[in-house]
Amino acid sequence: MSEMNCIEIREQFALMLYGELSFDEEERIDSHLDGCAECRTALARQKVLHEAVDAAAVTPSPALLNRCREDLAEMLPRERPAAARESWWSQIAGNWKIQFLKPVGAMALLAIGFFAAKVTPGIGGISSMGLADFGGAQVRNVAAQPDGTLRIVFDEKRERTISGNRDDQRIRQLLMAAAKEATDPGLRAQTVTILVGDANESDVREALAFAMANDENTNVRLKAMEGLQRYANDPMVQNALAHVLLNDPNTGMRTRVIDALTGHDAQGLDPQMVGALQELMSREDDSDVRERARQMLHSIKASAETY
Amino acid sequence: MDETELIRAAQAGDSSAFEELVRTYDQSVLRLALSMLRSPEDARDVYQETFLRVYRNLNQFRFDCSFHTWLYRIATNLCLDQLRRRKVRREEPTVMTTPEGTLDRMDAAPETRVEGDPQRNLFSGQIRKRVKEALAQLTPRERMVFELRHYEGLRLRKIGEVLGTSEEAAKNCLFRATQKMRTALGEFV
């Protein structure tokens, strides 16, 4: 056998020990080994090496496995069950709604009435009103009277006017509620523009994030994003940006998300944002957006592959 | 319940079914992460993120591939991302921290074959040290293919599926890895 042939044969030993050669390839090697004592010795050495590597296998300690399981058991309840959501990104969006509604609380309820309210006529005029006329009115109690009539107690909504500075909590709460609930997109855009000036406050950022991710009007979403761009380090803002990246129907909005993240290193990006960029690679139809996402992932040394 | 039934139950929100899926595969995932990253803390992070991503995306799993392949795809991508970042940061740890203290990764490996023979123990310790150094010289991709084949026992076809490449590409990668290992360790055997 030629020396070259021996080298070729020996190069295949590792794959042979892994059982990854074809029948014909193994036959060729076996046939060679029958007549080559040096290669038989080389194969024996390769087997020793194989076993040496084998002996270096790592087994996690039961304590580490238990810690991992405990961590996971602790974290899973914070996630909604898989079946209860459309996607994990919509679940993230759901979390903002909850967070957003908590601080607003009763004020949001009041605001629904505030924006939907009409000048309520006197009680004698109620019989002529439709249900829609009650807007956000809250029925407190219904009781049957001895004469067969019903007695209903409800909170009456009335139009009110308040004045104050932007840092007045009542003004801010109403602005945030208007950005979310007002039916007029022009009014929502106006309130979002005002709120941008207070985006250094976390509750305002939450309201803007909600508008950016959920408002049906592109102009409102865009204004909200412009206000949040400089706060792209905030994990909550990044979650909102991730949601926009994967769900916003407007290509320009998706492009702007990536632009907003440009310049961030891997440590500055929330893992969920990295995951969103990777997921985007598999679902984005626009080649320009896809290319920007690829470049972004490349710049932070993350894989462009999808999970 | 077989695995398909377990997955469908977990997709329907059955948390005990999801837990059973985790218990079926979590030791393999943790072993792979620990072996690749050589840091219990990083392995722990990969473990958490792998199963959280599985949980979040389970309703999107359409049985286009095996659950095992899908799970490993997530875990290997997370490990590779971590390795690539480390390569940039030049922070490859050489030891791991355990509740019992600092421990060299290779010293933690079982030594069932050489018990009671001090000379062989010493020799085996040297080999493990060299194996560790040789593994560290592989590229992340070579390392992953090698780990999956040698320690996890996955066939090349499956490794190709997990890493989103062809069986042939995985074979070439394994070939390169074994050549490097042989060159690095040749003098010891």
PDB file of N, CA and C in Angstrom, chain A residues 1-57:
ATOM      1  N   MET A   1       0.835  -1.198   0.000  1.00  0.00           N
ATOM      2  CA  MET A   1       0.000   0.000   0.000  1.00  0.00           C
ATOM      3  C   MET A   1       0.877   1.258   0.000  1.00  0.00           C
ATOM      4  N   SER A   2       0.481   2.264  -0.726  1.00  0.00           N
ATOM      5  CA  SER A   2       1.271   3.489  -0.760  1.00  0.00           C
ATOM      6  C   SER A   2       1.080   4.262   0.538  1.00  0.00           C
ATOM      7  N   GLU A   3       2.093   5.114   0.870  1.00  0.00           N
ATOM      8  CA  GLU A   3       2.002   5.905   2.095  1.00  0.00           C
ATOM      9  C   GLU A   3       0.778   6.812   2.072  1.00  0.00           C
ATOM     10  N   MET A   4       0.531   7.406   0.893  1.00  0.00           N
ATOM     11  CA  MET A   4      -0.613   8.289   0.721  1.00  0.00           C
ATOM     12  C   MET A   4      -1.907   7.563   1.055  1.00  0.00           C
ATOM     13  N   ASN A   5      -1.978   6.359   0.604  1.00  0.00           N
ATOM     14  CA  ASN A   5      -3.172   5.582   0.860  1.00  0.00           C
ATOM     15  C   ASN A   5      -3.333   5.319   2.362  1.00  0.00           C
ATOM     16  N   CYS A   6      -2.247   5.060   3.045  1.00  0.00           N
ATOM     17  CA  CYS A   6      -2.296   4.839   4.489  1.00  0.00           C
ATOM     18  C   CYS A   6      -2.800   6.103   5.201  1.00  0.00           C
ATOM     19  N   ILE A   7      -2.300   7.251   4.775  1.00  0.00           N
ATOM     20  CA  ILE A   7      -2.751   8.515   5.400  1.00  0.00           C
ATOM     21  C   ILE A   7      -4.246   8.709   5.191  1.00  0.00           C
ATOM     22  N   GLU A   8      -4.646   8.455   3.972  1.00  0.00           N
ATOM     23  CA  GLU A   8      -6.080   8.574   3.656  1.00  0.00           C
ATOM     24  C   GLU A   8      -6.910   7.659   4.538  1.00  0.00           C
ATOM     25  N   ILE A   9      -6.429   6.429   4.659  1.00  0.00           N
ATOM     26  CA  ILE A   9      -7.161   5.436   5.455  1.00  0.00           C
ATOM     27  C   ILE A   9      -7.245   5.878   6.909  1.00  0.00           C
ATOM     28  N   ARG A  10      -6.117   6.334   7.444  1.00  0.00           N
ATOM     29  CA  ARG A  10      -6.076   6.699   8.867  1.00  0.00           C
ATOM     30  C   ARG A  10      -6.967   7.908   9.174  1.00  0.00           C
ATOM     31  N   GLU A  11      -7.089   8.749   8.172  1.00  0.00           N
ATOM     32  CA  GLU A  11      -7.961   9.918   8.380  1.00  0.00           C
ATOM     33  C   GLU A  11      -9.420   9.512   8.581  1.00  0.00           C
ATOM     34  N   GLN A  12      -9.737   8.319   8.112  1.00  0.00           N
ATOM     35  CA  GLN A  12     -11.130   7.879   8.223  1.00  0.00           C
ATOM     36  C   GLN A  12     -11.414   7.120   9.521  1.00  0.00           C
ATOM     37  N   PHE A  13     -10.373   6.838  10.308  1.00  0.00           N
ATOM     38  CA  PHE A  13     -10.563   6.004  11.501  1.00  0.00           C
ATOM     39  C   PHE A  13     -11.597   6.590  12.472  1.00  0.00           C
ATOM     40  N   ALA A  14     -11.481   7.898  12.696  1.00  0.00           N
ATOM     41  CA  ALA A  14     -12.394   8.504  13.680  1.00  0.00           C
ATOM     42  C   ALA A  14     -13.842   8.335  13.241  1.00  0.00           C
ATOM     43  N   LEU A  15     -14.102   8.628  11.982  1.00  0.00           N
ATOM     44  CA  LEU A  15     -15.473   8.490  11.492  1.00  0.00           C
ATOM     45  C   LEU A  15     -15.911   7.023  11.541  1.00  0.00           C
ATOM     46  N   MET A  16     -14.956   6.130  11.319  1.00  0.00           N
ATOM     47  CA  MET A  16     -15.305   4.710  11.375  1.00  0.00           C
ATOM     48  C   MET A  16     -15.706   4.311  12.795  1.00  0.00           C
ATOM     49  N   LEU A  17     -14.952   4.817  13.779  1.00  0.00           N
ATOM     50  CA  LEU A  17     -15.282   4.483  15.169  1.00  0.00           C
ATOM     51  C   LEU A  17     -16.637   5.065  15.582  1.00  0.00           C
ATOM     52  N   TYR A  18     -17.017   6.154  14.930  1.00  0.00           N
ATOM     53  CA  TYR A  18     -18.342   6.723  15.200  1.00  0.00           C
ATOM     54  C   TYR A  18     -19.433   6.012  14.399  1.00  0.00           C
ATOM     55  N   GLY A  19     -19.024   5.077  13.554  1.00  0.00           N
ATOM     56  CA  GLY A  19     -20.018   4.369  12.741  1.00  0.00           C
ATOM     57  C   GLY A  19     -20.635   5.254  11.686  1.00  0.00           C
ATOM     58  N   GLU A  20     -19.862   6.218  11.199  1.00  0.00           N
ATOM     59  CA  GLU A  20     -20.421   7.177  10.256  1.00  0.00           C
ATOM     60  C   GLU A  20     -19.898   6.975   8.827  1.00  0.00           C
ATOM     61  N   LEU A  21     -19.279   5.822   8.578  1.00  0.00           N
ATOM     62  CA  LEU A  21     -18.848   5.554   7.208  1.00  0.00           C
ATOM     63  C   LEU A  21     -19.847   4.634   6.526  1.00  0.00           C
ATOM     64  N   SER A  22     -19.865   4.720   5.219  1.00  0.00           N
ATOM     65  CA  SER A  22     -20.766   3.841   4.475  1.00  0.00           C
ATOM     66  C   SER A  22     -20.189   2.425   4.486  1.00  0.00           C
ATOM     67  N   PHE A  23     -21.016   1.484   4.088  1.00  0.00           N
ATOM     68  CA  PHE A  23     -20.577   0.090   4.037  1.00  0.00           C
ATOM     69  C   PHE A  23     -19.347  -0.031   3.146  1.00  0.00           C
ATOM     70  N   ASP A  24     -19.390   0.618   1.986  1.00  0.00           N
ATOM     71  CA  ASP A  24     -18.269   0.520   1.035  1.00  0.00           C
ATOM     72  C   ASP A  24     -16.995   1.123   1.617  1.00  0.00           C
ATOM     73  N   GLU A  25     -17.136   2.241   2.297  1.00  0.00           N
ATOM     74  CA  GLU A  25     -15.952   2.892   2.887  1.00  0.00           C
ATOM     75  C   GLU A  25     -15.320   2.002   3.959  1.00  0.00           C
ATOM     76  N   GLU A  26     -16.170   1.411   4.771  1.00  0.00           N
ATOM     77  CA  GLU A  26     -15.644   0.519   5.824  1.00  0.00           C
ATOM     78  C   GLU A  26     -14.983  -0.701   5.209  1.00  0.00           C
ATOM     79  N   GLU A  27     -15.578  -1.195   4.149  1.00  0.00           N
ATOM     80  CA  GLU A  27     -15.005  -2.353   3.457  1.00  0.00           C
ATOM     81  C   GLU A  27     -13.595  -2.037   2.959  1.00  0.00           C
ATOM     82  N   ARG A  28     -13.468  -0.836   2.429  1.00  0.00           N
ATOM     83  CA  ARG A  28     -12.180  -0.411   1.875  1.00  0.00           C
ATOM     84  C   ARG A  28     -11.125  -0.360   2.989  1.00  0.00           C
ATOM     85  N   ILE A  29     -11.537   0.141   4.128  1.00  0.00           N
ATOM     86  CA  ILE A  29     -10.598   0.234   5.249  1.00  0.00           C
ATOM     87  C   ILE A  29     -10.247  -1.154   5.781  1.00  0.00           C
ATOM     88  N   ASP A  30     -11.278  -1.998   5.969  1.00  0.00           N
ATOM     89  CA  ASP A  30     -11.029  -3.354   6.467  1.00  0.00           C
ATOM     90  C   ASP A  30     -10.069  -4.103   5.551  1.00  0.00           C
ATOM     91  N   SER A  31     -10.314  -3.928   4.275  1.00  0.00           N
ATOM     92  CA  SER A  31      -9.484  -4.609   3.295  1.00  0.00           C
ATOM     93  C   SER A  31      -8.031  -4.121   3.400  1.00  0.00           C
ATOM     94  N   HIS A  32      -7.880  -2.830   3.608  1.00  0.00           N
ATOM     95  CA  HIS A  32      -6.542  -2.248   3.755  1.00  0.00           C
ATOM     96  C   HIS A  32      -5.873  -2.756   5.042  1.00  0.00           C
ATOM     97  N   LEU A  33      -6.632  -2.812   6.107  1.00  0.00           N
ATOM     98  CA  LEU A  33      -6.066  -3.220   7.407  1.00  0.00           C
ATOM     99  C   LEU A  33      -5.552  -4.657   7.366  1.00  0.00           C
ATOM    100  N   ASP A  34      -6.211  -5.485   6.611  1.00  0.00           N
ATOM    101  CA  ASP A  34      -5.768  -6.886   6.512  1.00  0.00           C
ATOM    102  C   ASP A  34      -4.308  -6.996   6.081  1.00  0.00           C
ATOM    103  N   GLY A  35      -3.889  -6.034   5.250  1.00  0.00           N
ATOM    104  CA  GLY A  35      -2.526  -6.137   4.729  1.00  0.00           C
ATOM    105  C   GLY A  35      -1.582  -5.067   5.251  1.00  0.00           C
ATOM    106  N   CYS A  36      -1.972  -4.309   6.267  1.00  0.00           N
ATOM    107  CA  CYS A  36      -1.132  -3.191   6.718  1.00  0.00           C
ATOM    108  C   CYS A  36      -1.044  -3.160   8.245  1.00  0.00           C
ATOM    109  N   ALA A  37       0.045  -3.692   8.761  1.00  0.00           N
ATOM    110  CA  ALA A  37       0.232  -3.762  10.217  1.00  0.00           C
ATOM    111  C   ALA A  37       0.333  -2.370  10.833  1.00  0.00           C
ATOM    112  N   GLU A  38       0.949  -1.430  10.114  1.00  0.00           N
ATOM    113  CA  GLU A  38       1.106  -0.067  10.651  1.00  0.00           C
ATOM    114  C   GLU A  38      -0.247   0.596  10.865  1.00  0.00           C
ATOM    115  N   CYS A  39      -1.126   0.400   9.918  1.00  0.00           N
ATOM    116  CA  CYS A  39      -2.466   1.009  10.052  1.00  0.00           C
ATOM    117  C   CYS A  39      -3.268   0.322  11.156  1.00  0.00           C
ATOM    118  N   ARG A  40      -3.035  -0.983  11.351  1.00  0.00           N
ATOM    119  CA  ARG A  40      -3.720  -1.666  12.460  1.00  0.00           C
ATOM    120  C   ARG A  40      -3.257  -1.058  13.790  1.00  0.00           C
ATOM    121  N   THR A  41      -1.974  -0.762  13.876  1.00  0.00           N
ATOM    122  CA  THR A  41      -1.455  -0.115  15.090  1.00  0.00           C
ATOM    123  C   THR A  41      -2.054   1.287  15.237  1.00  0.00           C
ATOM    124  N   ALA A  42      -2.109   1.997  14.109  1.00  0.00           N
ATOM    125  CA  ALA A  42      -2.680   3.360  14.149  1.00  0.00           C
ATOM    126  C   ALA A  42      -4.144   3.327  14.577  1.00  0.00           C
ATOM    127  N   LEU A  43      -4.869   2.299  14.128  1.00  0.00           N
ATOM    128  CA  LEU A  43      -6.282   2.185  14.526  1.00  0.00           C
ATOM    129  C   LEU A  43      -6.384   1.916  16.031  1.00  0.00           C
ATOM    130  N   ALA A  44      -5.481   1.083  16.528  1.00  0.00           N
ATOM    131  CA  ALA A  44      -5.487   0.787  17.966  1.00  0.00           C
ATOM    132  C   ALA A  44      -5.241   2.070  18.764  1.00  0.00           C
ATOM    133  N   ARG A  45      -4.320   2.900  18.269  1.00  0.00           N
ATOM    134  CA  ARG A  45      -4.033   4.181  18.958  1.00  0.00           C
ATOM    135  C   ARG A  45      -5.243   5.100  18.879  1.00  0.00           C
ATOM    136  N   GLN A  46      -5.898   5.093  17.746  1.00  0.00           N
ATOM    137  CA  GLN A  46      -7.094   5.938  17.584  1.00  0.00           C
ATOM    138  C   GLN A  46      -8.181   5.514  18.582  1.00  0.00           C
ATOM    139  N   LYS A  47      -8.279   4.214  18.814  1.00  0.00           N
ATOM    140  CA  LYS A  47      -9.290   3.727  19.772  1.00  0.00           C
ATOM    141  C   LYS A  47      -8.943   4.195  21.191  1.00  0.00           C
ATOM    142  N   VAL A  48      -7.651   4.188  21.503  1.00  0.00           N
ATOM    143  CA  VAL A  48      -7.226   4.669  22.833  1.00  0.00           C
ATOM    144  C   VAL A  48      -7.570   6.145  22.983  1.00  0.00           C
ATOM    145  N   LEU A  49      -7.295   6.888  21.918  1.00  0.00           N
ATOM    146  CA  LEU A  49      -7.608   8.328  21.939  1.00  0.00           C
ATOM    147  C   LEU A  49      -9.123   8.552  22.106  1.00  0.00           C
ATOM    148  N   HIS A  50      -9.873   7.751  21.375  1.00  0.00           N
ATOM    149  CA  HIS A  50     -11.337   7.829  21.450  1.00  0.00           C
ATOM    150  C   HIS A  50     -11.813   7.617  22.893  1.00  0.00           C
ATOM    151  N   GLU A  51     -11.226   6.622  23.536  1.00  0.00           N
ATOM    152  CA  GLU A  51     -11.620   6.317  24.915  1.00  0.00           C
ATOM    153  C   GLU A  51     -11.154   7.405  25.876  1.00  0.00           C
ATOM    154  N   ALA A  52      -9.985   7.973  25.570  1.00  0.00           N
ATOM    155  CA  ALA A  52      -9.478   9.044  26.438  1.00  0.00           C
ATOM    156  C   ALA A  52     -10.434  10.235  26.407  1.00  0.00           C
ATOM    157  N   VAL A  53     -10.904  10.565  25.205  1.00  0.00           N
ATOM    158  CA  VAL A  53     -11.866  11.668  25.078  1.00  0.00           C
ATOM    159  C   VAL A  53     -13.171  11.291  25.772  1.00  0.00           C
ATOM    160  N   ASP A  54     -13.520  10.027  25.629  1.00  0.00           N
ATOM    161  CA  ASP A  54     -14.743   9.515  26.249  1.00  0.00           C
ATOM    162  C   ASP A  54     -14.703   9.700  27.763  1.00  0.00           C
ATOM    163  N   ALA A  55     -13.527   9.468  28.317  1.00  0.00           N
ATOM    164  CA  ALA A  55     -13.387   9.541  29.770  1.00  0.00           C
ATOM    165  C   ALA A  55     -13.515  10.966  30.284  1.00  0.00           C
ATOM    166  N   ALA A  56     -13.425  11.920  29.380  1.00  0.00           N
ATOM    167  CA  ALA A  56     -13.508  13.319  29.802  1.00  0.00           C
ATOM    168  C   ALA A  56     -14.945  13.848  29.761  1.00  0.00           C
ATOM    169  N   ALA A  57     -15.900  12.938  29.638  1.00  0.00           N
ATOM    170  CA  ALA A  57     -17.304  13.365  29.608  1.00  0.00           C
ATOM    171  C   ALA A  57     -17.673  14.078  30.906  1.00  0.00           C
TER     172      ALA A  57
END
